[in-house]
GROMACS .gro file of C-alpha atoms in nm:
model
  506
    1MET     CA    1   0.001  -0.001  -0.001
    2LYS     CA    2   0.132   0.343  -0.092
    3GLU     CA    3   0.132   0.635   0.149
    4GLN     CA    4  -0.084   0.857  -0.069
    5TYR     CA    5  -0.367   0.813  -0.324
    6ASP     CA    6  -0.607   1.040  -0.510
    7ILE     CA    7  -0.902   0.857  -0.356
    8VAL     CA    8  -0.921   0.638  -0.048
    9ILE     CA    9  -1.250   0.449   0.003
   10VAL     CA   10  -1.324   0.301   0.343
   11GLY     CA   11  -1.546  -0.007   0.325
   12SER     CA   12  -1.566  -0.251   0.034
   13GLY     CA   13  -1.945  -0.287   0.018
   14LEU     CA   14  -2.115  -0.244  -0.319
   15GLY     CA   15  -2.119   0.136  -0.294
   16GLY     CA   16  -1.746   0.152  -0.224
   17LEU     CA   17  -1.647  -0.085  -0.503
   18VAL     CA   18  -1.875   0.080  -0.763
   19SER     CA   19  -1.738   0.425  -0.662
   20GLY     CA   20  -1.386   0.282  -0.688
   21ILE     CA   21  -1.435   0.154  -1.043
   22ILE     CA   22  -1.603   0.475  -1.163
   23LEU     CA   23  -1.316   0.688  -1.035
   24ALA     CA   24  -1.041   0.449  -1.139
   25LYS     CA   25  -1.186   0.452  -1.490
   26GLU     CA   26  -1.149   0.830  -1.475
   27GLY     CA   27  -0.779   0.797  -1.406
   28TYR     CA   28  -0.770   0.853  -1.032
   29SER     CA   29  -0.545   0.638  -0.818
   30VAL     CA   30  -0.789   0.452  -0.592
   31CYS     CA   31  -0.740   0.244  -0.278
   32VAL     CA   32  -1.029   0.054  -0.108
   33LEU     CA   33  -0.984  -0.057   0.255
   34GLU     CA   34  -1.187  -0.339   0.418
   35LYS     CA   35  -1.170  -0.433   0.787
   36ASN     CA   36  -1.306  -0.785   0.746
   37ASN     CA   37  -1.176  -1.101   0.577
   38GLN     CA   38  -1.435  -1.087   0.301
   39PHE     CA   39  -1.494  -0.798   0.060
   40GLY     CA   40  -1.842  -0.692  -0.051
   41GLY     CA   41  -2.052  -0.601   0.255
   42ASN     CA   42  -2.402  -0.733   0.191
   43LEU     CA   43  -2.281  -0.919  -0.117
   44GLN     CA   44  -2.093  -1.163   0.104
   45THR     CA   45  -2.164  -1.535   0.092
   46PHE     CA   46  -2.058  -1.811   0.328
   47VAL     CA   47  -2.042  -2.189   0.298
   48ARG     CA   48  -2.186  -2.446   0.542
   49ASP     CA   49  -2.163  -2.820   0.464
   50LYS     CA   50  -2.048  -2.741   0.106
   51THR     CA   51  -2.361  -2.528   0.052
   52ILE     CA   52  -2.338  -2.161  -0.044
   53PHE     CA   53  -2.560  -1.905   0.132
   54ASP     CA   54  -2.606  -1.540   0.061
   55THR     CA   55  -2.609  -1.290   0.351
   56GLY     CA   56  -2.793  -1.015   0.171
   57ILE     CA   57  -2.849  -1.063  -0.202
   58HIS     CA   58  -3.128  -1.313  -0.248
   59TYR     CA   59  -3.241  -1.191  -0.589
   60ILE     CA   60  -3.177  -0.896  -0.822
   61GLY     CA   61  -3.407  -0.708  -1.054
   62GLY     CA   62  -3.365  -0.498  -1.368
   63LEU     CA   63  -3.095  -0.713  -1.530
   64SER     CA   64  -3.254  -0.787  -1.867
   65GLU     CA   65  -3.093  -0.617  -2.161
   66GLY     CA   66  -3.180  -0.249  -2.172
   67GLN     CA   67  -3.310  -0.233  -1.815
   68ASN     CA   68  -3.152   0.007  -1.567
   69LEU     CA   69  -2.930  -0.220  -1.359
   70TYR     CA   70  -2.818  -0.403  -1.672
   71LYS     CA   71  -2.692  -0.071  -1.809
   72TYR     CA   72  -2.510   0.021  -1.486
   73PHE     CA   73  -2.347  -0.325  -1.465
   74LYS     CA   74  -2.257  -0.312  -1.832
   75TYR     CA   75  -2.080   0.019  -1.777
   76LEU     CA   76  -1.897  -0.127  -1.475
   77GLY     CA   77  -1.777  -0.413  -1.699
   78ILE     CA   78  -1.930  -0.695  -1.495
   79MET     CA   79  -2.257  -0.777  -1.674
   80ASP     CA   80  -2.124  -1.035  -1.918
   81ASP     CA   81  -1.941  -1.239  -1.653
   82LEU     CA   82  -2.228  -1.281  -1.408
   83ARG     CA   83  -2.384  -1.622  -1.377
   84LEU     CA   84  -2.758  -1.567  -1.340
   85LYS     CA   85  -3.074  -1.771  -1.341
   86LYS     CA   86  -3.402  -1.607  -1.438
   87MET     CA   87  -3.669  -1.666  -1.175
   88ASP     CA   88  -4.020  -1.795  -1.245
   89GLU     CA   89  -4.184  -1.554  -1.495
   90ASP     CA   90  -4.532  -1.617  -1.359
   91GLY     CA   91  -4.434  -1.569  -0.995
   92PHE     CA   92  -4.087  -1.468  -0.878
   93ASP     CA   93  -4.241  -1.383  -0.540
   94ILE     CA   94  -4.521  -1.576  -0.375
   95ILE     CA   95  -4.729  -1.406  -0.103
   96SER     CA   96  -4.909  -1.636   0.136
   97PHE     CA   97  -5.103  -1.625   0.462
   98GLU     CA   98  -5.149  -1.888   0.726
   99GLU     CA   99  -5.525  -1.858   0.733
  100GLU     CA  100  -5.560  -2.010   0.384
  101ASN     CA  101  -5.380  -2.236   0.135
  102GLU     CA  102  -5.374  -1.982  -0.145
  103GLU     CA  103  -5.043  -1.863  -0.297
  104TYR     CA  104  -5.056  -1.522  -0.467
  105PRO     CA  105  -4.788  -1.459  -0.732
  106HIS     CA  106  -4.597  -1.145  -0.823
  107ALA     CA  107  -4.512  -1.202  -1.189
  108GLN     CA  108  -4.245  -1.056  -1.418
  109GLY     CA  109  -4.356  -0.797  -1.677
  110TYR     CA  110  -4.638  -0.561  -1.591
  111ASP     CA  111  -4.900  -0.722  -1.819
  112ASN     CA  112  -4.815  -1.062  -1.680
  113PHE     CA  113  -4.818  -0.920  -1.327
  114ILE     CA  114  -5.171  -0.799  -1.383
  115ASN     CA  115  -5.290  -1.121  -1.557
  116GLN     CA  116  -5.156  -1.354  -1.289
  117LEU     CA  117  -5.322  -1.160  -1.007
  118LEU     CA  118  -5.651  -1.141  -1.199
  119LYS     CA  119  -5.682  -1.520  -1.160
  120TYR     CA  120  -5.726  -1.457  -0.785
  121PHE     CA  121  -5.895  -1.121  -0.799
  122PRO     CA  122  -6.109  -1.131  -1.116
  123ASN     CA  123  -6.305  -0.816  -1.023
  124GLU     CA  124  -6.004  -0.601  -0.937
  125GLU     CA  125  -5.852  -0.535  -1.280
  126ASN     CA  126  -5.883  -0.155  -1.250
  127ALA     CA  127  -5.722  -0.161  -0.903
  128ILE     CA  128  -5.430  -0.376  -1.010
  129ARG     CA  129  -5.371  -0.160  -1.321
  130ASP     CA  130  -5.397   0.153  -1.110
  131TYR     CA  131  -5.136   0.012  -0.868
  132CYS     CA  132  -4.895  -0.071  -1.154
  133ASN     CA  133  -4.939   0.271  -1.308
  134LYS     CA  134  -4.865   0.439  -0.973
  135VAL     CA  135  -4.541   0.234  -0.937
  136ILE     CA  136  -4.428   0.312  -1.290
  137THR     CA  137  -4.509   0.686  -1.262
  138ILE     CA  138  -4.308   0.721  -0.941
  139CYS     CA  139  -4.011   0.535  -1.089
  140ASP     CA  140  -4.023   0.748  -1.402
  141SER     CA  141  -3.987   1.059  -1.194
  142PHE     CA  142  -3.641   0.964  -1.056
  143PRO     CA  143  -3.389   1.075  -1.321
  144LEU     CA  144  -3.091   0.853  -1.228
  145TYR     CA  145  -3.319   0.551  -1.189
  146ASN     CA  146  -3.366   0.588  -1.564
  147LEU     CA  147  -3.012   0.698  -1.639
  148ASN     CA  148  -3.101   1.060  -1.703
  149TRP     CA  149  -2.880   1.331  -1.558
  150GLU     CA  150  -3.136   1.605  -1.617
  151GLY     CA  151  -3.448   1.662  -1.417
  152LYS     CA  152  -3.533   1.683  -1.052
  153TYR     CA  153  -3.788   1.470  -0.882
  154ASP     CA  154  -4.085   1.647  -0.728
  155SER     CA  155  -4.032   1.654  -0.355
  156ASP     CA  156  -4.407   1.596  -0.303
  157ILE     CA  157  -4.367   1.237  -0.408
  158LEU     CA  158  -4.123   1.178  -0.120
  159SER     CA  159  -4.410   1.237   0.125
  160LEU     CA  160  -4.653   0.985  -0.028
  161ASN     CA  161  -4.708   0.701   0.218
  162ALA     CA  162  -4.675   0.342   0.082
  163LYS     CA  163  -4.960   0.181   0.281
  164LYS     CA  164  -5.190   0.474   0.203
  165CYS     CA  165  -5.114   0.463  -0.173
  166ILE     CA  166  -5.175   0.089  -0.187
  167ASP     CA  167  -5.494   0.112   0.021
  168GLU     CA  168  -5.625   0.385  -0.210
  169VAL     CA  169  -5.633   0.157  -0.513
  170THR     CA  170  -5.874  -0.098  -0.367
  171ASP     CA  171  -6.105  -0.176  -0.076
  172ASN     CA  172  -6.022  -0.545  -0.104
  173GLU     CA  173  -5.822  -0.623   0.213
  174LYS     CA  174  -5.666  -0.937   0.069
  175LEU     CA  175  -5.548  -0.760  -0.247
  176ARG     CA  176  -5.399  -0.479  -0.038
  177ALA     CA  177  -5.208  -0.740   0.162
  178VAL     CA  178  -5.086  -0.914  -0.155
  179LEU     CA  179  -4.966  -0.589  -0.319
  180ALA     CA  180  -4.781  -0.490  -0.001
  181GLY     CA  181  -4.670  -0.845   0.065
  182SER     CA  182  -4.303  -0.809  -0.028
  183ASN     CA  183  -4.251  -0.504   0.196
  184PHE     CA  184  -3.987  -0.707   0.379
  185LEU     CA  185  -3.769  -0.572   0.096
  186TYR     CA  186  -3.760  -0.240   0.279
  187ALA     CA  187  -3.895  -0.342   0.622
  188GLY     CA  188  -4.222  -0.157   0.567
  189ILE     CA  189  -4.373   0.050   0.848
  190ALA     CA  190  -4.740   0.146   0.803
  191ASP     CA  191  -4.727   0.507   0.909
  192LYS     CA  192  -4.374   0.581   0.784
  193SER     CA  193  -4.257   0.393   0.473
  194PRO     CA  194  -4.276   0.620   0.165
  195PHE     CA  195  -4.438   0.492  -0.150
  196TYR     CA  196  -4.130   0.579  -0.358
  197VAL     CA  197  -3.930   0.326  -0.151
  198HIS     CA  198  -4.192   0.061  -0.227
  199ALA     CA  199  -4.207   0.153  -0.596
  200LEU     CA  200  -3.830   0.164  -0.653
  201SER     CA  201  -3.796  -0.170  -0.468
  202VAL     CA  202  -4.061  -0.371  -0.651
  203ASN     CA  203  -4.042  -0.216  -0.999
  204SER     CA  204  -3.708  -0.357  -1.102
  205TYR     CA  205  -3.814  -0.710  -0.990
  206ILE     CA  206  -4.134  -0.685  -1.190
  207GLN     CA  207  -3.918  -0.582  -1.489
  208SER     CA  208  -3.707  -0.893  -1.444
  209SER     CA  209  -3.597  -1.109  -1.150
  210TRP     CA  210  -3.277  -1.311  -1.123
  211ARG     CA  211  -3.089  -1.528  -0.882
  212CYS     CA  212  -2.711  -1.534  -0.871
  213ILE     CA  213  -2.591  -1.888  -0.944
  214ASN     CA  214  -2.372  -1.987  -0.645
  215GLY     CA  215  -2.440  -1.662  -0.467
  216GLY     CA  216  -2.393  -1.287  -0.487
  217SER     CA  217  -2.022  -1.275  -0.398
  218GLN     CA  218  -1.950  -1.327  -0.770
  219ILE     CA  219  -2.053  -0.959  -0.808
  220THR     CA  220  -1.780  -0.861  -0.563
  221LYS     CA  221  -1.523  -1.074  -0.748
  222GLN     CA  222  -1.609  -0.919  -1.081
  223LEU     CA  223  -1.611  -0.563  -0.935
  224ILE     CA  224  -1.266  -0.614  -0.782
  225LYS     CA  225  -1.137  -0.755  -1.108
  226GLN     CA  226  -1.254  -0.441  -1.288
  227LEU     CA  227  -1.119  -0.215  -1.019
  228LYS     CA  228  -0.773  -0.372  -1.051
  229LYS     CA  229  -0.798  -0.357  -1.434
  230TYR     CA  230  -0.807   0.022  -1.402
  231GLY     CA  231  -0.520   0.030  -1.149
  232GLY     CA  232  -0.731   0.040  -0.833
  233GLU     CA  233  -0.610  -0.137  -0.520
  234VAL     CA  234  -0.809  -0.320  -0.253
  235TYR     CA  235  -0.690  -0.440   0.088
  236LYS     CA  236  -0.858  -0.651   0.359
  237TYR     CA  237  -0.791  -0.659   0.734
  238LYS     CA  238  -0.752  -0.278   0.718
  239ASN     CA  239  -0.970  -0.156   0.999
  240VAL     CA  240  -0.994   0.225   0.975
  241VAL     CA  241  -1.078   0.365   1.318
  242ARG     CA  242  -1.051   0.739   1.261
  243PHE     CA  243  -0.996   1.015   1.011
  244GLU     CA  244  -0.732   1.281   1.076
  245VAL     CA  245  -0.859   1.631   0.996
  246GLU     CA  246  -0.669   1.957   0.938
  247GLU     CA  247  -0.834   2.284   0.836
  248ASN     CA  248  -1.164   2.123   0.733
  249THR     CA  249  -0.989   1.861   0.521
  250VAL     CA  250  -0.938   1.494   0.592
  251THR     CA  251  -0.568   1.418   0.554
  252LYS     CA  252  -0.539   1.055   0.658
  253ALA     CA  253  -0.728   0.742   0.744
  254ILE     CA  254  -0.583   0.588   1.059
  255MET     CA  255  -0.597   0.212   1.098
  256LYS     CA  256  -0.644   0.008   1.418
  257ASP     CA  257  -0.281  -0.115   1.396
  258GLY     CA  258  -0.156   0.244   1.392
  259THR     CA  259  -0.068   0.264   1.023
  260SER     CA  260  -0.225   0.534   0.806
  261VAL     CA  261  -0.291   0.626   0.447
  262GLY     CA  262  -0.335   0.971   0.291
  263ALA     CA  263  -0.553   1.086  -0.004
  264THR     CA  264  -0.676   1.395  -0.182
  265LYS     CA  265  -1.032   1.277  -0.138
  266PHE     CA  266  -1.199   1.021   0.094
  267ILE     CA  267  -1.519   0.826   0.044
  268SER     CA  268  -1.677   0.653   0.342
  269ASN     CA  269  -1.880   0.348   0.249
  270ILE     CA  270  -1.946   0.275   0.618
  271GLU     CA  271  -2.241   0.361   0.836
  272PRO     CA  272  -2.281   0.741   0.854
  273LYS     CA  273  -2.312   0.746   1.237
  274THR     CA  274  -1.982   0.558   1.258
  275THR     CA  275  -1.819   0.782   0.995
  276LEU     CA  276  -1.908   1.099   1.188
  277LYS     CA  277  -1.760   0.955   1.509
  278MET     CA  278  -1.442   0.861   1.321
  279VAL     CA  279  -1.407   1.216   1.192
  280GLY     CA  280  -1.494   1.377   1.527
  281GLU     CA  281  -1.819   1.549   1.608
  282GLU     CA  282  -1.646   1.889   1.647
  283HIS     CA  283  -1.596   1.897   1.267
  284PHE     CA  284  -1.968   1.907   1.193
  285ARG     CA  285  -2.248   2.146   1.266
  286LYS     CA  286  -2.421   2.046   1.590
  287SER     CA  287  -2.760   2.028   1.413
  288PHE     CA  288  -2.630   1.793   1.146
  289PHE     CA  289  -2.454   1.569   1.391
  290SER     CA  290  -2.757   1.536   1.615
  291ARG     CA  291  -2.987   1.475   1.314
  292ILE     CA  292  -2.772   1.183   1.203
  293GLU     CA  293  -2.743   1.055   1.562
  294SER     CA  294  -3.121   1.063   1.597
  295LEU     CA  295  -3.191   0.859   1.283
  296GLU     CA  296  -3.367   0.534   1.351
  297GLY     CA  297  -3.203   0.227   1.204
  298VAL     CA  298  -3.418  -0.017   1.007
  299ILE     CA  299  -3.499  -0.326   1.210
  300SER     CA  300  -3.262  -0.624   1.197
  301ALA     CA  301  -3.318  -0.991   1.123
  302PHE     CA  302  -3.279  -1.347   1.243
  303SER     CA  303  -3.192  -1.593   0.967
  304LEU     CA  304  -3.213  -1.966   0.945
  305TYR     CA  305  -2.990  -2.133   0.686
  306ILE     CA  306  -3.096  -2.490   0.614
  307VAL     CA  307  -2.874  -2.742   0.440
  308PHE     CA  308  -3.084  -3.020   0.290
  309LYS     CA  309  -3.007  -3.389   0.263
  310PRO     CA  310  -2.945  -3.467  -0.107
  311ASN     CA  311  -3.256  -3.515  -0.324
  312THR     CA  312  -3.510  -3.451  -0.050
  313PHE     CA  313  -3.648  -3.100  -0.098
  314LYS     CA  314  -3.764  -2.972  -0.437
  315TYR     CA  315  -3.602  -2.654  -0.576
  316ARG     CA  316  -3.845  -2.367  -0.612
  317ASN     CA  317  -3.764  -2.089  -0.857
  318HIS     CA  318  -3.936  -1.816  -0.652
  319ASN     CA  319  -3.927  -1.655  -0.308
  320TYR     CA  320  -4.195  -1.674  -0.040
  321TYR     CA  321  -4.324  -1.393   0.178
  322HIS     CA  322  -4.540  -1.564   0.434
  323PHE     CA  323  -4.751  -1.405   0.706
  324LYS     CA  324  -4.941  -1.546   1.004
  325ASN     CA  325  -5.242  -1.364   0.863
  326SER     CA  326  -5.321  -1.100   0.602
  327LYS     CA  327  -5.391  -0.829   0.861
  328ILE     CA  328  -5.034  -0.800   0.986
  329VAL     CA  329  -4.855  -0.727   0.662
  330TRP     CA  330  -4.748  -0.388   0.794
  331ASP     CA  331  -4.694  -0.500   1.156
  332ALA     CA  332  -4.487  -0.815   1.135
  333PHE     CA  333  -4.197  -0.648   1.320
  334ASP     CA  334  -4.419  -0.567   1.615
  335TYR     CA  335  -4.390  -0.906   1.788
  336ASP     CA  336  -4.344  -1.016   2.148
  337GLU     CA  337  -4.194  -1.331   2.292
  338ASN     CA  338  -4.515  -1.530   2.230
  339THR     CA  339  -4.604  -1.404   1.878
  340TRP     CA  340  -4.255  -1.421   1.718
  341PRO     CA  341  -4.209  -1.483   1.426
  342MET     CA  342  -4.511  -1.323   1.260
  343ALA     CA  343  -4.377  -1.337   0.906
  344TYR     CA  344  -4.076  -1.448   0.707
  345MET     CA  345  -3.913  -1.441   0.370
  346ALA     CA  346  -3.787  -1.769   0.227
  347SER     CA  347  -3.540  -1.797  -0.062
  348MET     CA  348  -3.323  -2.059  -0.227
  349ASN     CA  349  -2.982  -2.037  -0.382
  350ALA     CA  350  -2.954  -2.144  -0.746
  351SER     CA  351  -2.664  -2.385  -0.766
  352GLY     CA  352  -2.645  -2.409  -1.141
  353LYS     CA  353  -2.613  -2.789  -1.131
  354ASP     CA  354  -2.917  -2.988  -1.020
  355GLU     CA  355  -3.227  -2.773  -1.038
  356ILE     CA  356  -3.475  -3.048  -0.942
  357TRP     CA  357  -3.353  -3.061  -0.582
  358ALA     CA  358  -3.249  -2.773  -0.360
  359ASP     CA  359  -2.924  -2.791  -0.165
  360GLY     CA  360  -3.022  -2.523   0.082
  361MET     CA  361  -3.277  -2.260   0.179
  362THR     CA  362  -3.268  -1.935   0.372
  363PHE     CA  363  -3.550  -1.812   0.599
  364ILE     CA  364  -3.537  -1.456   0.734
  365THR     CA  365  -3.760  -1.293   0.989
  366TYR     CA  366  -3.753  -0.966   1.177
  367MET     CA  367  -3.561  -0.943   1.503
  368LYS     CA  368  -3.513  -0.635   1.718
  369TYR     CA  369  -3.164  -0.538   1.824
  370GLU     CA  370  -3.281  -0.512   2.185
  371ASP     CA  371  -3.329  -0.892   2.188
  372MET     CA  372  -2.947  -0.898   2.169
  373GLU     CA  373  -2.890  -0.688   2.482
  374PRO     CA  374  -2.722  -0.962   2.694
  375TRP     CA  375  -2.454  -1.013   2.426
  376GLU     CA  376  -2.429  -0.660   2.298
  377ASN     CA  377  -2.065  -0.616   2.402
  378THR     CA  378  -1.936  -0.932   2.229
  379PHE     CA  379  -1.780  -0.928   1.884
  380ASN     CA  380  -1.716  -1.216   1.651
  381THR     CA  381  -1.591  -1.209   1.292
  382THR     CA  382  -1.344  -1.413   1.089
  383ALA     CA  383  -1.096  -1.121   1.120
  384GLU     CA  384  -1.156  -1.083   1.492
  385GLU     CA  385  -1.284  -1.396   1.656
  386GLY     CA  386  -1.467  -1.387   1.985
  387ASP     CA  387  -1.702  -1.608   2.180
  388ARG     CA  388  -2.043  -1.482   2.285
  389GLY     CA  389  -2.083  -1.761   2.537
  390GLU     CA  390  -2.317  -2.049   2.602
  391SER     CA  391  -2.629  -1.844   2.674
  392TYR     CA  392  -2.609  -1.696   2.324
  393ASP     CA  393  -2.593  -2.043   2.168
  394GLU     CA  394  -2.894  -2.145   2.375
  395PHE     CA  395  -3.085  -1.836   2.263
  396LYS     CA  396  -3.007  -1.912   1.899
  397ALA     CA  397  -3.106  -2.276   1.935
  398ARG     CA  398  -3.433  -2.185   2.103
  399LYS     CA  399  -3.520  -1.923   1.837
  400ALA     CA  400  -3.423  -2.159   1.557
  401GLU     CA  401  -3.655  -2.429   1.692
  402ARG     CA  402  -3.942  -2.181   1.735
  403PHE     CA  403  -3.887  -2.047   1.382
  404LEU     CA  404  -3.874  -2.399   1.238
  405GLN     CA  405  -4.207  -2.482   1.399
  406GLU     CA  406  -4.358  -2.183   1.223
  407ILE     CA  407  -4.195  -2.283   0.892
  408GLU     CA  408  -4.334  -2.639   0.921
  409ILE     CA  409  -4.688  -2.506   0.900
  410LYS     CA  410  -4.619  -2.389   0.545
  411PHE     CA  411  -4.364  -2.663   0.454
  412PRO     CA  412  -4.496  -2.966   0.651
  413ASN     CA  413  -4.222  -3.218   0.569
  414ILE     CA  414  -3.924  -2.989   0.575
  415ARG     CA  415  -3.780  -3.126   0.903
  416ASP     CA  416  -3.726  -3.472   0.748
  417CYS     CA  417  -3.516  -3.314   0.471
  418ILE     CA  418  -3.274  -3.120   0.696
  419HIS     CA  419  -2.909  -3.216   0.712
  420SER     CA  420  -2.800  -2.919   0.923
  421ILE     CA  421  -2.926  -2.578   1.044
  422HIS     CA  422  -2.721  -2.259   1.085
  423THR     CA  423  -2.832  -1.918   1.216
  424SER     CA  424  -2.743  -1.550   1.217
  425THR     CA  425  -2.870  -1.278   1.447
  426PRO     CA  426  -2.866  -0.895   1.445
  427LEU     CA  427  -2.515  -0.920   1.594
  428SER     CA  428  -2.394  -1.101   1.281
  429TYR     CA  429  -2.531  -0.816   1.068
  430ARG     CA  430  -2.367  -0.564   1.298
  431ASP     CA  431  -2.022  -0.732   1.306
  432TYR     CA  432  -1.998  -0.839   0.940
  433ILE     CA  433  -2.189  -0.565   0.760
  434GLY     CA  434  -2.122  -0.284   1.007
  435GLY     CA  435  -2.479  -0.157   1.030
  436SER     CA  436  -2.582   0.047   1.330
  437ASN     CA  437  -2.756  -0.206   1.561
  438GLY     CA  438  -2.740  -0.464   1.286
  439ASN     CA  439  -2.992  -0.276   1.071
  440MET     CA  440  -3.081  -0.444   0.743
  441TYR     CA  441  -3.124  -0.142   0.520
  442GLY     CA  442  -2.974   0.174   0.658
  443TYR     CA  443  -3.215   0.422   0.822
  444VAL     CA  444  -3.589   0.428   0.842
  445LYS     CA  445  -3.727   0.662   0.576
  446ASP     CA  446  -4.031   0.856   0.690
  447SER     CA  447  -4.295   0.995   0.451
  448ASN     CA  448  -4.397   1.241   0.726
  449ASN     CA  449  -4.051   1.395   0.729
  450PRO     CA  450  -3.875   1.292   0.406
  451MET     CA  451  -3.581   1.535   0.428
  452LYS     CA  452  -3.477   1.413   0.777
  453THR     CA  453  -3.330   1.090   0.636
  454PHE     CA  454  -3.186   1.256   0.329
  455ILE     CA  455  -2.808   1.251   0.368
  456ALA     CA  456  -2.610   1.439   0.101
  457PRO     CA  457  -2.311   1.244  -0.037
  458LYS     CA  458  -2.088   1.549   0.003
  459THR     CA  459  -2.010   1.640   0.366
  460LYS     CA  460  -1.922   1.981   0.503
  461LEU     CA  461  -1.557   1.870   0.503
  462ASP     CA  462  -1.388   1.978   0.182
  463ASN     CA  463  -1.289   1.630   0.068
  464LEU     CA  464  -1.504   1.377   0.250
  465TYR     CA  465  -1.790   1.198   0.067
  466LEU     CA  466  -2.036   0.935   0.173
  467THR     CA  467  -2.186   0.639  -0.015
  468GLY     CA  468  -2.369   0.317   0.066
  469GLN     CA  469  -2.720   0.203   0.154
  470SER     CA  470  -2.787   0.474   0.411
  471ILE     CA  471  -2.722   0.760   0.171
  472ASN     CA  472  -2.964   0.724  -0.116
  473MET     CA  473  -3.152   0.398  -0.132
  474HIS     CA  474  -3.068   0.044  -0.026
  475GLY     CA  475  -3.063  -0.266  -0.247
  476VAL     CA  476  -2.828  -0.351  -0.533
  477LEU     CA  477  -2.976  -0.092  -0.769
  478GLY     CA  478  -3.021   0.175  -0.500
  479VAL     CA  479  -2.661   0.149  -0.382
  480THR     CA  480  -2.525   0.141  -0.739
  481ILE     CA  481  -2.718   0.459  -0.820
  482GLY     CA  482  -2.601   0.605  -0.490
  483ALA     CA  483  -2.240   0.546  -0.589
  484VAL     CA  484  -2.308   0.727  -0.918
  485VAL     CA  485  -2.449   1.017  -0.717
  486THR     CA  486  -2.142   1.021  -0.494
  487CYS     CA  487  -1.900   1.016  -0.788
  488SER     CA  488  -2.101   1.280  -0.969
  489GLU     CA  489  -1.995   1.519  -0.691
  490ILE     CA  490  -1.636   1.457  -0.796
  491VAL     CA  491  -1.650   1.421  -1.178
  492GLY     CA  492  -1.982   1.596  -1.261
  493LYS     CA  493  -2.324   1.443  -1.308
  494GLU     CA  494  -2.390   1.531  -1.671
  495TYR     CA  495  -2.048   1.408  -1.774
  496LEU     CA  496  -2.076   1.080  -1.583
  497VAL     CA  497  -2.431   0.983  -1.680
  498ASN     CA  498  -2.368   1.064  -2.049
  499LYS     CA  499  -2.051   0.850  -2.031
  500ILE     CA  500  -2.244   0.557  -1.883
  501ASN     CA  501  -2.514   0.586  -2.152
  502ASN     CA  502  -2.259   0.616  -2.433
  503GLU     CA  503  -2.054   0.319  -2.320
  504VAL     CA  504  -2.360   0.100  -2.288
  505HIS     CA  505  -2.481   0.190  -2.634
  506SER     CA  506  -2.149   0.169  -2.812
   0.00000   0.00000   0.00000
């Protein structure tokens, strides 16, 4: 590692790597630092019993030719090397409720989306069309979502509430629940979640939905390959603990082991609250610091990773969003000891070899960080191993058993197919992904106060920029666009977006 670079990026999550490639392509010398053993943040995978599991990327939307993420990935040079499997066209997501045996599909392509739902709601065609039009209209009003550099979105759309917008299209309670059924994608909260977050999340999946064969970490590998191609460097086990500041300018990133690296510009791809502490609160306006401090992190999750015995459990080319009943679609995080878990998402990894039988399956449900209180001060990662103690293992085993009992209601014979079970808790998210309190998707966005959670990528310090899921929007597409926004501050928006469009079309 050199002593000085043009750009030092702290954190090798998607936002950091995409920013790195964009700037390296522009001729800057770039260095990306990662504290953990694995690069990629939420793109990380892990292996248990020879089975690959994703930590965060269970499926990706908008990757068909000409669609928005396809264009961004094409520009980044990674599109052609990704190994993808298209999900079920007639139902990439299945919404279901414990009170009935019905499975409601979300299909790919808007006409197909409407036609598949009409089989279950034959009298609701206008409502379903209205819903689709609302989603498309909102998405069309975000310039960078459509690779346009010109245009500003109307701030009024930021204050539309998701539940309210969905409820307005129909009085049919079941249809409302089905349309909102994948709100786990952004941890939907009835009185807060904005409709634009819902629309941007679901639209790209309706356009096209894909699984990464053998997991999402291939995206990291391809991004790093491109970064190096343009002369960028990337280092792991580099735990940056603070930024040195002189005269409103960051001069160095100081590592835990005492070493440091200098740069002309710094981009932080780590949690904003953590970033501000690393810079020092005295370098920011009091109002800004306390606004960031007061932001509420999105809830965290408890995950069950099941490895199946060979040839016992059929592969399903869709995800499930399953609820105890259709009334709690917006309240599934509001559980207590007796009602947990109230809902879950279930997803399979595409292995690329045998697609009749599944090798593993992931089940994710909400879990509050406060459930972790007894073990809050323990840390455990590959880079820094620690033991949380016996009580933690007991807690995980108890929760895994309770969760499995709930899963068995929907998948009655699943227990007979299990070879082994593995778990992760909010502490795993915190230690491996670095989220404040293990949050899944950055900060809670609030339609009642949309500007509160808006964090500009350029800070008040002359050369410090922010990127990542807390800045713009979470998810693969959201974070990629966020990195473009961050880099636009350095190279210019019109220039960058035109360049992306020109390269894709050439």
